[in-house]
Coordinates of C-alpha atoms and ligand atoms in Angstrom, one line a residue:
X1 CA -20.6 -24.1 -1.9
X2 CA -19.2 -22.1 0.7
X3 CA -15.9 -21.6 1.2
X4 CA -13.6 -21.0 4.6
X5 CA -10.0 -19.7 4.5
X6 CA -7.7 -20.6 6.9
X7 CA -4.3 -18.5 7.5
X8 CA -1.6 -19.6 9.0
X9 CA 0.1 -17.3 11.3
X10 CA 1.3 -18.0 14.0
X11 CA 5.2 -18.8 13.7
X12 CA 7.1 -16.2 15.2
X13 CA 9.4 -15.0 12.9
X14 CA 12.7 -14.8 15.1
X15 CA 14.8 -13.8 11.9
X16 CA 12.7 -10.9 11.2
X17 CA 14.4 -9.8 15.0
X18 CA 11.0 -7.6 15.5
X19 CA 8.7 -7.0 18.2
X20 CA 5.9 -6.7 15.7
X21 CA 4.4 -10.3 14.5
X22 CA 6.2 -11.2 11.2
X23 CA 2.7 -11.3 9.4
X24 CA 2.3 -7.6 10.2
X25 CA 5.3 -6.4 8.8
X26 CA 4.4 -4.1 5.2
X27 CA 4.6 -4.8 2.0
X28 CA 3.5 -1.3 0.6
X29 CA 0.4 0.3 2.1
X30 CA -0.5 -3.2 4.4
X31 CA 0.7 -6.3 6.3
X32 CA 2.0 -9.0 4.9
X33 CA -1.6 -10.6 6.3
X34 CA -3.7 -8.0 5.0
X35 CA -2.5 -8.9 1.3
X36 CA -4.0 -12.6 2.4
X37 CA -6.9 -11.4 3.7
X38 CA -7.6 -9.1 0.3
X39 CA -7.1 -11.9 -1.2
X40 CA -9.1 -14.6 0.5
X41 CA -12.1 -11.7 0.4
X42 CA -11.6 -12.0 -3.5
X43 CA -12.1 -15.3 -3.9
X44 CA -15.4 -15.1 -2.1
X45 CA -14.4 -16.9 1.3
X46 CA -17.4 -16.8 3.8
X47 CA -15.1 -17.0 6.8
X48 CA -11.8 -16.1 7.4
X49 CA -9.9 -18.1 10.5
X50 CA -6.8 -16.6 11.5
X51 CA -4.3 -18.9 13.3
X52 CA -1.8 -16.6 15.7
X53 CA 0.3 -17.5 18.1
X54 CA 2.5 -14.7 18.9
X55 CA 1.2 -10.5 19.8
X56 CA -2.1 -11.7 19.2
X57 CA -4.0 -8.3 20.5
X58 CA -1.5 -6.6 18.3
X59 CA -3.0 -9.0 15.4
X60 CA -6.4 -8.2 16.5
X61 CA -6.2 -4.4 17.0
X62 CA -4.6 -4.1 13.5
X63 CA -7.2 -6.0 11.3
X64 CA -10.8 -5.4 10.7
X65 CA -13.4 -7.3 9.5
X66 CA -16.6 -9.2 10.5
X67 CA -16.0 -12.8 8.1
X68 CA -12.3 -12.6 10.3
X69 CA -12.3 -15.1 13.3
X70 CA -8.8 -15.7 15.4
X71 CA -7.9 -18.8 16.4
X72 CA -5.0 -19.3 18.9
X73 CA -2.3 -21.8 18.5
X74 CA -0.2 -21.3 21.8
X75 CA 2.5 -24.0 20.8
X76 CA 3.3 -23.9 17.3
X77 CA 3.7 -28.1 16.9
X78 CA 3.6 -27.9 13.4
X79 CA 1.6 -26.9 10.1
X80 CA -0.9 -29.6 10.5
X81 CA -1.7 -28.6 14.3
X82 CA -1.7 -24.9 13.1
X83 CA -4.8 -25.7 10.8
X84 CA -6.6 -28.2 13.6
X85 CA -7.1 -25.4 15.5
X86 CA -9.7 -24.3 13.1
X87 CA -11.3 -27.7 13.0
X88 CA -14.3 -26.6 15.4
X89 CA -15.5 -23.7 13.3
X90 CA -15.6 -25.7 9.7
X91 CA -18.6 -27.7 8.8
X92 CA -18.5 -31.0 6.4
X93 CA -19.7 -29.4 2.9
X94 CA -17.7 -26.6 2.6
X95 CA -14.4 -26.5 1.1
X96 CA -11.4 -25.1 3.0
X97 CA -8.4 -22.9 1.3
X98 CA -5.1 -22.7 3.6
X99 CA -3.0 -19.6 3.1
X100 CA -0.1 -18.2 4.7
X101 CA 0.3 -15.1 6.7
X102 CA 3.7 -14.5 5.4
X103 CA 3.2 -15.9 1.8
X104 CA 1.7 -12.3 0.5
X105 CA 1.7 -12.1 -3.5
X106 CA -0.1 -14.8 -4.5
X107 CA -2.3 -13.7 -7.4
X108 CA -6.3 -13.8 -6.9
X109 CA -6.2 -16.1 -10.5
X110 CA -3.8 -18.2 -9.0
X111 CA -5.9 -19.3 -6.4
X112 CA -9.1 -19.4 -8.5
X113 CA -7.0 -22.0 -10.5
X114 CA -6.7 -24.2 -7.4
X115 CA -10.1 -24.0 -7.0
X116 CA -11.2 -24.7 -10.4
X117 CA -8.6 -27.9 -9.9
X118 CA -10.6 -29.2 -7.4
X119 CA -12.3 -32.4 -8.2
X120 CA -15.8 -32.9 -6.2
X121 CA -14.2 -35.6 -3.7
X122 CA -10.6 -34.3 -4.2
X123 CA -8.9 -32.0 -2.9
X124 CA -6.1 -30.0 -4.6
X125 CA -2.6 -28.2 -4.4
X126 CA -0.7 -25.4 -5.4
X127 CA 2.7 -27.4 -6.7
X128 CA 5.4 -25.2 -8.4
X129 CA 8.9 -26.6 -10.0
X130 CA 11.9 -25.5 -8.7
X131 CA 15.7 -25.3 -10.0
X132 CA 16.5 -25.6 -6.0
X133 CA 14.0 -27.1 -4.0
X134 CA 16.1 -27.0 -1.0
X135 CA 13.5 -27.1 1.5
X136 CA 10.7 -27.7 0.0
X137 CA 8.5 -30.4 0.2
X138 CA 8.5 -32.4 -2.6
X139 CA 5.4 -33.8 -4.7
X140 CA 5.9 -37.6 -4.7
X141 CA 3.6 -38.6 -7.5
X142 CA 3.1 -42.0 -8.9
X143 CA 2.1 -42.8 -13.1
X144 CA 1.6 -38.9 -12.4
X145 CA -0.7 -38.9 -9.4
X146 CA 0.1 -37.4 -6.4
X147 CA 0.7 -39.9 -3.8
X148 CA 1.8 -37.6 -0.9
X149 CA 4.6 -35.3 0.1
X150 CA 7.4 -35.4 1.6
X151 CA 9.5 -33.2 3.7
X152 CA 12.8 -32.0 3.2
X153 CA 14.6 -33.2 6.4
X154 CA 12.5 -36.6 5.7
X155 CA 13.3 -37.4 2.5
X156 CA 15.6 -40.0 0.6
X157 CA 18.4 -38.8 -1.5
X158 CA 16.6 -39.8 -4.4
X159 CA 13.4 -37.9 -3.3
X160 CA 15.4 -34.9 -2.6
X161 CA 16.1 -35.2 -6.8
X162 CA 12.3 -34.1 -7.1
X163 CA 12.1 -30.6 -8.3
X164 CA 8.3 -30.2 -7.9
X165 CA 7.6 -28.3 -4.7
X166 CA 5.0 -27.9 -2.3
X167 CA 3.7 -24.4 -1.6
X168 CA 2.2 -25.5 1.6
X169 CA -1.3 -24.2 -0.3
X170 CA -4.3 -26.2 -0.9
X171 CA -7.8 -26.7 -0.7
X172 CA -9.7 -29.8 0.7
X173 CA -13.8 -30.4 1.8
X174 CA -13.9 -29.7 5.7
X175 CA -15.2 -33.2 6.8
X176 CA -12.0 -34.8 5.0
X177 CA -10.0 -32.1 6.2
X178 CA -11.4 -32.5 10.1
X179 CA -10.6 -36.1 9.6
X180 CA -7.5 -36.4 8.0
X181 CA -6.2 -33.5 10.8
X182 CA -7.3 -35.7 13.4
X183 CA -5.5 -38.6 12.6
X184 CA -2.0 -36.9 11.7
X185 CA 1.6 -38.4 13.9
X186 CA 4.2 -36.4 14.9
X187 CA 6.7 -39.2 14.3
X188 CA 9.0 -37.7 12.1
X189 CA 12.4 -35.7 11.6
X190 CA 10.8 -32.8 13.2
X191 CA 8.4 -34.3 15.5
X192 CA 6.0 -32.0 14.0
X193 CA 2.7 -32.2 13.0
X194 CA 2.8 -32.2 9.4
X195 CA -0.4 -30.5 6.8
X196 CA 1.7 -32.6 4.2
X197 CA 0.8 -35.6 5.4
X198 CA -3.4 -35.5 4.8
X199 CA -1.9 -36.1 1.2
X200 CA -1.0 -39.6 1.6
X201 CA -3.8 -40.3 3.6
X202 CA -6.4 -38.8 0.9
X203 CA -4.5 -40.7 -1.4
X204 CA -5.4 -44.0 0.8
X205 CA -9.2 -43.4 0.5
X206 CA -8.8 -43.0 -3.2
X207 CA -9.4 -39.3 -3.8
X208 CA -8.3 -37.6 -6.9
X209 CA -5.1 -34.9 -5.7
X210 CA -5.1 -32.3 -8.1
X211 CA -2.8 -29.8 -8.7
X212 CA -1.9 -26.6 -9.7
X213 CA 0.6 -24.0 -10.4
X214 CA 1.4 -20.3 -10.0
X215 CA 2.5 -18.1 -12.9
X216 CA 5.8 -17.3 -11.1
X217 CA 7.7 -18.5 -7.6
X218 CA 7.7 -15.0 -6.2
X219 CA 4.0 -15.7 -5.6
X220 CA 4.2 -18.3 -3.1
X221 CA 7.5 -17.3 -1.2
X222 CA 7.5 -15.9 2.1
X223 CA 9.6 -13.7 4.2
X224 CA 11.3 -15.1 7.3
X225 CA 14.0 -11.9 7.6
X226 CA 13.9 -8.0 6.4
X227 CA 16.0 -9.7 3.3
X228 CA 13.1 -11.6 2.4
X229 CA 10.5 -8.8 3.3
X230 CA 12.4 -6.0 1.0
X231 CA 12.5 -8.7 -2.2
X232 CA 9.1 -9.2 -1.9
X233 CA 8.1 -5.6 -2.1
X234 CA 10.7 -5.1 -5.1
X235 CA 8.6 -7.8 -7.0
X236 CA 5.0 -5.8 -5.6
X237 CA 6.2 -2.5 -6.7
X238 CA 6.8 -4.1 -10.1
X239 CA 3.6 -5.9 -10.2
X240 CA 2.2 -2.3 -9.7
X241 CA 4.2 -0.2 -12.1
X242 CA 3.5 -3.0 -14.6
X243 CA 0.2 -2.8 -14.1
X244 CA -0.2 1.1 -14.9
X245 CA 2.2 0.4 -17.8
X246 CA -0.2 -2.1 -19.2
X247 CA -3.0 0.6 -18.3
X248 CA -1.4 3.5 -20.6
X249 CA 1.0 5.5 -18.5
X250 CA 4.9 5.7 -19.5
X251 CA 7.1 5.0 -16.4
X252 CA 10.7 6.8 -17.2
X253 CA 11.8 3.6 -15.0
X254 CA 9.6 0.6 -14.0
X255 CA 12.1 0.2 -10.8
X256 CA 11.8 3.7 -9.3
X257 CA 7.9 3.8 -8.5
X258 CA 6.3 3.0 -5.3
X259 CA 3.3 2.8 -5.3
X260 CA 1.6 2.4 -1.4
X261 CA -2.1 2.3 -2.4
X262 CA -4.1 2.1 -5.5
X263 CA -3.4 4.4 -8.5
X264 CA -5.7 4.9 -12.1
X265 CA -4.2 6.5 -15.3
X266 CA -5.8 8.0 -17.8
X267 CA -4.2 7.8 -21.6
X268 CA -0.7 9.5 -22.2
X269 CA 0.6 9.9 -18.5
X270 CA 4.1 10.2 -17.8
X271 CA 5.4 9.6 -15.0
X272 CA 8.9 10.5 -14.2
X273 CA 11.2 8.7 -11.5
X274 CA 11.4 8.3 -7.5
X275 CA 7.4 9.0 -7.6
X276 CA 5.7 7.7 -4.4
X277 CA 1.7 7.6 -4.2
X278 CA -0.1 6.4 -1.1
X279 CA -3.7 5.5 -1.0
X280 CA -6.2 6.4 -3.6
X281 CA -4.7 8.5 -6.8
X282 CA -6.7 9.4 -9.8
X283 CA -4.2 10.5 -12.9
X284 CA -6.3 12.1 -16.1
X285 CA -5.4 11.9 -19.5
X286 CA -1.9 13.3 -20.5
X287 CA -1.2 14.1 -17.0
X288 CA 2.6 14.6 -16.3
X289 CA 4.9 13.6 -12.8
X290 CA 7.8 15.2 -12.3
X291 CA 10.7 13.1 -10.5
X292 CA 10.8 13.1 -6.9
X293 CA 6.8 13.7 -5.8
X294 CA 5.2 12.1 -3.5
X295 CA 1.2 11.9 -3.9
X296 CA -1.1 11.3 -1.7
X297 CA -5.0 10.6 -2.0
X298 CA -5.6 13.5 -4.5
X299 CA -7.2 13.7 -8.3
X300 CA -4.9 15.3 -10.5
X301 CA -7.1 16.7 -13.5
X302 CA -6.5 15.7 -17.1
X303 CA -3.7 17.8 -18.8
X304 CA -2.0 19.3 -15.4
X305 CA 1.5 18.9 -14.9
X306 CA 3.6 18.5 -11.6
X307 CA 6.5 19.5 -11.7
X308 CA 10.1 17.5 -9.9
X309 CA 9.8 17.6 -5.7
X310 CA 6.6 18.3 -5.3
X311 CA 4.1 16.7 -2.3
X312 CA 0.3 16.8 -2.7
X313 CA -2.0 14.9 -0.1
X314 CA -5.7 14.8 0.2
X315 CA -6.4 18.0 -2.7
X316 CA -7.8 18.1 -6.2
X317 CA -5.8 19.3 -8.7
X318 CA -7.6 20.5 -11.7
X319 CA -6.7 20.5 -15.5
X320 CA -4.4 22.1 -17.1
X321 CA -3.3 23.2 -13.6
X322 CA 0.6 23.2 -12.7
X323 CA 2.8 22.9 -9.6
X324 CA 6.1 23.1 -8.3
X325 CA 8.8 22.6 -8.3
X326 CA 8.8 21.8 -4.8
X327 CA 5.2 23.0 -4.4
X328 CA 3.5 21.5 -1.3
X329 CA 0.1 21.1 -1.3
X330 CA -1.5 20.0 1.7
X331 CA -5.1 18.5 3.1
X332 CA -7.9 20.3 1.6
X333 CA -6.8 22.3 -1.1
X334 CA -8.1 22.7 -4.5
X335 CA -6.9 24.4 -7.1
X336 CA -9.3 24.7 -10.6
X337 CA -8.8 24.7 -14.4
X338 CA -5.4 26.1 -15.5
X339 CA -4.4 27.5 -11.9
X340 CA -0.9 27.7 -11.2
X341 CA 1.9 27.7 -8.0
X342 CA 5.2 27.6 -8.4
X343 CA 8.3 26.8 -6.3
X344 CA 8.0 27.0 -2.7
X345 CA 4.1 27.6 -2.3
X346 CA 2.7 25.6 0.2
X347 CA -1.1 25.4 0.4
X348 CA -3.4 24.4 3.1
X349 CA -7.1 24.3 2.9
X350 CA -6.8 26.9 0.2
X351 CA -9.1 27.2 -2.6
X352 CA -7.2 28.5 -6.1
X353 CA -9.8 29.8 -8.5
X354 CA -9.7 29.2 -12.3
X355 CA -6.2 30.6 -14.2
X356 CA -5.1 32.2 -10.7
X357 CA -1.3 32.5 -9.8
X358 CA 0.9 31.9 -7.2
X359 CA 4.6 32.0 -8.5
X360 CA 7.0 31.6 -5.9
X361 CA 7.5 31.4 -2.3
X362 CA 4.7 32.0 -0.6
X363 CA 1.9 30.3 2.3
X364 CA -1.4 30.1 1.8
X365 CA -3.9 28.7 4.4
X366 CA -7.7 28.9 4.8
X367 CA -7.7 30.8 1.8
X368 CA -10.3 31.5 -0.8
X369 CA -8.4 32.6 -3.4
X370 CA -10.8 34.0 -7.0
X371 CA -10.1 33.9 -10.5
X372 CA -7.5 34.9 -12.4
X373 CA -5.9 36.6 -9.1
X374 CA -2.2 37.2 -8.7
X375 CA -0.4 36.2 -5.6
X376 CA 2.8 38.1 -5.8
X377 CA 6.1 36.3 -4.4
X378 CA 6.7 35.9 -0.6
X379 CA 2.9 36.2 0.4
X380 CA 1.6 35.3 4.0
X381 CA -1.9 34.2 4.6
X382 CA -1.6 35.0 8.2
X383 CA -4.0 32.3 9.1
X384 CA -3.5 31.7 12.6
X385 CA -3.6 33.9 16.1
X386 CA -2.0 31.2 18.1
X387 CA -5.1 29.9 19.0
X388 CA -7.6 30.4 16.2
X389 CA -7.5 29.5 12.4
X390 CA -9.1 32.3 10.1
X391 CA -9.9 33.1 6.4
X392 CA -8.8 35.3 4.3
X393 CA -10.9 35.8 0.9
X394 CA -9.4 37.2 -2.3
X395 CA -11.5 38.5 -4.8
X396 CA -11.3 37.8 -8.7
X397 CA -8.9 39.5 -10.4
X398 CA -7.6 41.1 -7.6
X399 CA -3.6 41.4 -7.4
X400 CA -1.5 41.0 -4.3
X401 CA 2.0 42.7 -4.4
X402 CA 5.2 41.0 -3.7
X403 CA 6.1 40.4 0.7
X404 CA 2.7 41.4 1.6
X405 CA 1.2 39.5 4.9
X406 CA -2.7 38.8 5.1
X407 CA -3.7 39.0 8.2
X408 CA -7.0 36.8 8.3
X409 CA -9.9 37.1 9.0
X410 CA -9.4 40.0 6.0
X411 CA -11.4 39.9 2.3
X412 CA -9.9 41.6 -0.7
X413 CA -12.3 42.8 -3.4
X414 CA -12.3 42.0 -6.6
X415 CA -10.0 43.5 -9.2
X416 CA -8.3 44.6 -6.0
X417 CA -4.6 45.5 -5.5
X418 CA -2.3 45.5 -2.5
X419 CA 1.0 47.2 -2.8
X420 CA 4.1 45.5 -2.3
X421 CA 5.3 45.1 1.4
X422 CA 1.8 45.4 2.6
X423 CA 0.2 44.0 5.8
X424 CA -2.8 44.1 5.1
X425 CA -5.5 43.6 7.9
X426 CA -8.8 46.2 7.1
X427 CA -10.4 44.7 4.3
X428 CA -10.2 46.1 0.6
X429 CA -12.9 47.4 -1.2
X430 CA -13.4 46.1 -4.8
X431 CA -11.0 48.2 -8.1
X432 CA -9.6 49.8 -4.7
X433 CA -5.5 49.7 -4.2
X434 CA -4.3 49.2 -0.6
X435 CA -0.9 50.1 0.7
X436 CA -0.3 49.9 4.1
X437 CA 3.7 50.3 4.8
X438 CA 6.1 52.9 5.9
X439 CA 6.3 55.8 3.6
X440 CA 9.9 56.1 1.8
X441 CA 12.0 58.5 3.0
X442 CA 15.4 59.8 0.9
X443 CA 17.9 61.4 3.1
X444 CA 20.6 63.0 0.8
X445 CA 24.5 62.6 0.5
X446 CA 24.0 60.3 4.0
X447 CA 27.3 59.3 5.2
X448 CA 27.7 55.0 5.7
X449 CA 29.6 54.8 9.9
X450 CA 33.3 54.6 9.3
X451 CA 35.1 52.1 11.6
X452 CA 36.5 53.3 14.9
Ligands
LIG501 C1 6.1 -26.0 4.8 C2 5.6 -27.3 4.2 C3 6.5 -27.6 3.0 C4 6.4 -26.5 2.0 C5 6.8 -25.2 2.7 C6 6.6 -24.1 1.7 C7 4.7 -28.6 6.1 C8 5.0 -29.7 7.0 N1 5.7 -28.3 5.2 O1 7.4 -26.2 5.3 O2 6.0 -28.8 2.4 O3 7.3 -26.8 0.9 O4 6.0 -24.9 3.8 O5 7.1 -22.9 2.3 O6 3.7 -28.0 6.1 N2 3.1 -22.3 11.1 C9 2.2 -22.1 12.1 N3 2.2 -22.9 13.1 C10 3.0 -24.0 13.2 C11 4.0 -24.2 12.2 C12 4.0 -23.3 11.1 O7 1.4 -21.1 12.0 O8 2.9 -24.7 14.2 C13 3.1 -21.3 9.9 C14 4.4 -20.6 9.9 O9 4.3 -19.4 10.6 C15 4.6 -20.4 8.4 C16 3.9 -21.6 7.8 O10 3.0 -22.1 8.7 O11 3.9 -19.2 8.0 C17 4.9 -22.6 7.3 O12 5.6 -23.1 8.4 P1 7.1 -23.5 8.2 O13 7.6 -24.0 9.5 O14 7.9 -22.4 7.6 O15 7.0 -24.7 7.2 P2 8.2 -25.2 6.3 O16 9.1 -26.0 7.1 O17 8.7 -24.1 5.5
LIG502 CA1 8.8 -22.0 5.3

C-alpha cells in the first residue's frame, strides 16, 4: 500500500521571536523539519506534503527532495484545515501519516508501531500518558475504545482528569481522511478547525481506533520558544552519545558530546569531553579524543590519538598517527601510518608521509611531505605569492631545521637537510645540506649603548 506523509507546518512560531520559520530552526546538523522528513523517508512514504504558511520560499530554498510537495495554508484555521489542504493530492487506497514540523525526535520504530496498529478499515493514533496533560487533548475512550478526543479548552472538569494524551499523530486511509476533513465544524472553544475531531466521527461509522505509544514523551514534544528548542537538542545529543556508547566507545561524560552529523566507532574508543563532530566521522578501533576537538568529516585511523584542542575537517588521519594539542588540520590533508604533529601545526592540503614529524609550531600548505622526514619547529611552507598557491615537495628522510621558510614552488631531496634559519627557495639536491642565511659574525669585547 502506498503511503503519503503529511507535515504540518505552518504555525508561525511567535515565541520562538525569529525571522526564520520555527520548523527551520536546528536541532544539531538540520531543521527541526528535516528530522521529519528523515523520518517520513524511513518509513517508506511515497509522498511527502508539506503544509507552510509562513517564509514559504525560505521553506522551499532550504529543503530538497523530489517525493516533497508544499502545500500552502495562508490562514492557519486550525489542525484539521492544516491537513485539508493536502486533500487534492491524496488518493482513496493509500494510507496517510500526519507529522509535525516542530515535533522532531520521534523515533522511526515509533512510527512503524503506529503503522503496525493500523487495523485495515481503522485508522490509528499515537496516545501517550501524561502526569500533566495540561493541554493536551485527551483520549476519551469508552469499555477501552477510543471514542474521540477532546480538547483542552473544550473539555469537562472530569475530562480534564484523563491523563492519556493526544500527540496530534496518526494515520488514517485517504478516502476516510478526505471525508472526514470535509465534514469538520469550527464550532468550538477555539473556533478552529479541529484534526481531533475525525476521531469521533470514525468512531460513528464503526471503525476500529487504534492506538499506540512512544517509548518516551521527549519524542512527541515540540518547541514553541528557544527554551523548548535547546531541551530538545539536550535529549538528541543524548540519544547520540547513547548510541555510540551502546556501539563500543567510552564517553568521559554522556552530557558533553555534540554530535552534528553522523559518527561510527570502532571497539575501544575513548572519547574525552567538549568533543564536537559535524557531518560524517569514521573513529577505528582504540582510537583516542582528547577534550576540547572539534571534528569534522574526516577518518581517523585505528590506533591514532588526538590530543585536547585540536580541529580536523575534511582529512584522513591514519593509524597510529597523533595530533595536537591544538593541532589544526584543515581540508585536504592526510597524514599516513604513525605520522605525527604536535602543538600549533596547522595543515592544509598537506600530505604527511609514513612516521614523518612535525613537532611544534609550524604551517604547512600544499605540501608533499615523504617519509620519515623531520619538520623542525617554526617551519613555513611559503605557499602563497598573493595571488598564486604553490607546492613545496619534501623528500623522504629529508630533515628541515628549526625557523626555516619554504618558499614554494621548491622540492627538497631526499635524505635532505636544511639548516636552521634557512629560507630556502632553489631546490635541494638529494643527501645535499642547504643553508642559506647570514653568516655569523663575532665582534669581540663589543660595548652594549649606555644611556645618555
Ligand atoms: C494539538 C492537538 C491536541 C494535541 C496537541 C499535541 C488539535 C486540534 N489539537 O493541539 O489534541 O494534544 O496538538 O501537541 O489538533 N498547525 C498548522 N496550521 C494550523 C494549526 C496548527 O500548521 O492552522 C500546526 C502548528 O504549527 C503545530 C501543530 O499544527 O505544529 C499543532 O498545532 P497547535 O495549535 O500547537 O495545536 P495544539 O493546540 O497544541
Ligand atoms: Ca502544540
Amino acid at each position: 500500500m502506498s503511503l503519503s506523509v503529511i507535515i504540518l507546518a505552518a504555525g508561525k512560531g511567535t515565541r520562538m521571536r525569529s525571522n526564520l520559520p520555527k520548523v527551520l530552526h536546528p536541532i544539531a546538523h538540520q531543521s527541526m523539519v528535516e528530522h521529519v522528513i528523515d523520518s517520513a523517508r524511513s518509513v517508506n512514504s511515497d509522498n511527502i506534503y508539506v503544509v507552510y504558511g509562513f517564509g514559504g520560499e525560505l521553506l522551499q530554498s532550504r529543503l530538497s527532495g523530489d517525493d516533497l510537495t508544499y502545500v500552502e495554508q495562508a490562514e492557519q484555521l486550525g489542525t484539521g484545515h492544516a491537513v485539508d489542504m493536502a486533500s487534492p493530492f491524496l488518493t482513496d487506497d493509500e494510507d496517510v501519516l500526519v507529522l509535525y514540523g516542530d515535533v522532531p525526535l520521534t523515533k522511526v520504530s515509533t512510527i512503524e508501531k503506529l503503522i503496525a496498529a493500523k487495523q485495515d478499515n481503522g485508522m490509528a493514533l499515537l496516545t501517550v500518558t501524561l502526569a500533566n496533560p495540561s493541554g493536551y487533548g485527551r483520549i476519551m475512550r469508552a469499555n477501552g475504545s477510543v471514542v474521540g478526543i477532546v480538547e483542552q479548552k473544550d473539555a469537562s472538569a472530569e475530562q480534564l482528569l484523563i491523563t492519556e494524551c493526544n500527540t496530534g499523530i496518526l494515520l488514517a486511509n485517504g478516502a476516510d481522511l478526505k471525508r472526514w476533513l470535509g465534514n469538520l465544524s469550527n464550532e468550538n472553544a477555539q473556533g478552529e478547525y479541529y484534526l481531533t475531531d475525525i476521531i469521533a466521527m470514525a468512531h460513528g461509522e464503526g471503525k476500529s481506533i487504534t492506538t499506540a505509544h512512544p517509548d518516551s514523551e521527549i519524542e512527541v514534544e515540540g518547541a514553541n520558544n528557544r527554551v523548548q528548542l535547546a531541551a530538545l537538542e539536550r535529549a538528541y545529543q543524548l540519544r547520540k552519545a547513547e548510541a555510540l556508547m551502546i556501539a563500543g566507545a567510552s564517553l568521559r561524560d554522556p552530557s558533553r558530546i555534540d554530535i552534528r552529523g553522523n559518527v561510527s566507532v570502532g571497539s575501544e574508543v575513548q572519547i574525552d569531553v567538549n568533543c564536537i563532530f559535524e557531518g560524517q566521522v569514521s573513529l577505528g578501533d582504540d582510537v583516542s579524543i582528547g577534550a576540547n576537538c572539534i571534528i569534522i568529516n574526516s577518518q581517523i585511523g585505528q590506533g591514532a590519538t588526538i590530543k585536547p584542542n585540536s580541529i580536523i575537517e575534511n582529512a584522513i588521519i591514519g593509524e597510529q598517527c597523533s595530533a595536537g594539542p591544538f593541532a589544526r588540520i584543515r581540508p585536504g590533508s592526510v597524514m599516513h601510518t604513525n605520522s605525527h604533529v604536535g602543538n600549533f601545526v596547522e595543515m592544509k592540503n598537506t600530505t604527511m608521509g609514513e612516521g614523518a614529524k612535525a613537532g611544534h609550531l609550524t604551517y604547512l600548505g600544499d605540501a608533499e611531505i615523504g617519509k620519515k622526514v623531520n619538520i623542525g619547529a617554526g617551519t613555513i611552507t611559503c605557499n602563497y605569492d598573493g595571488v598564486n598557491k604553490s607546492k613545496t615537495i619534501i623528500g623522504d628522510g629529508a630533515f628541515i631545521g628549526s625557523n626555516a621558510s619554504l618558499v614554494a614552488p621548491v622540492t627538497i631531496g631526499k635524505m635532505a637537510t636544511t639548516g636552521a634559519g634557512s629560507t630556502i627557495n632553489k631546490d635541494v639536491e638529494d643527501n645535499a645540506l642547504a643553508v642559506a642565511r647570514a653568516k655569523q659574525r663575532n665582534l669581540q669585547g663589543w660595548s652594549r649603548p649606555s644611556k645618555k
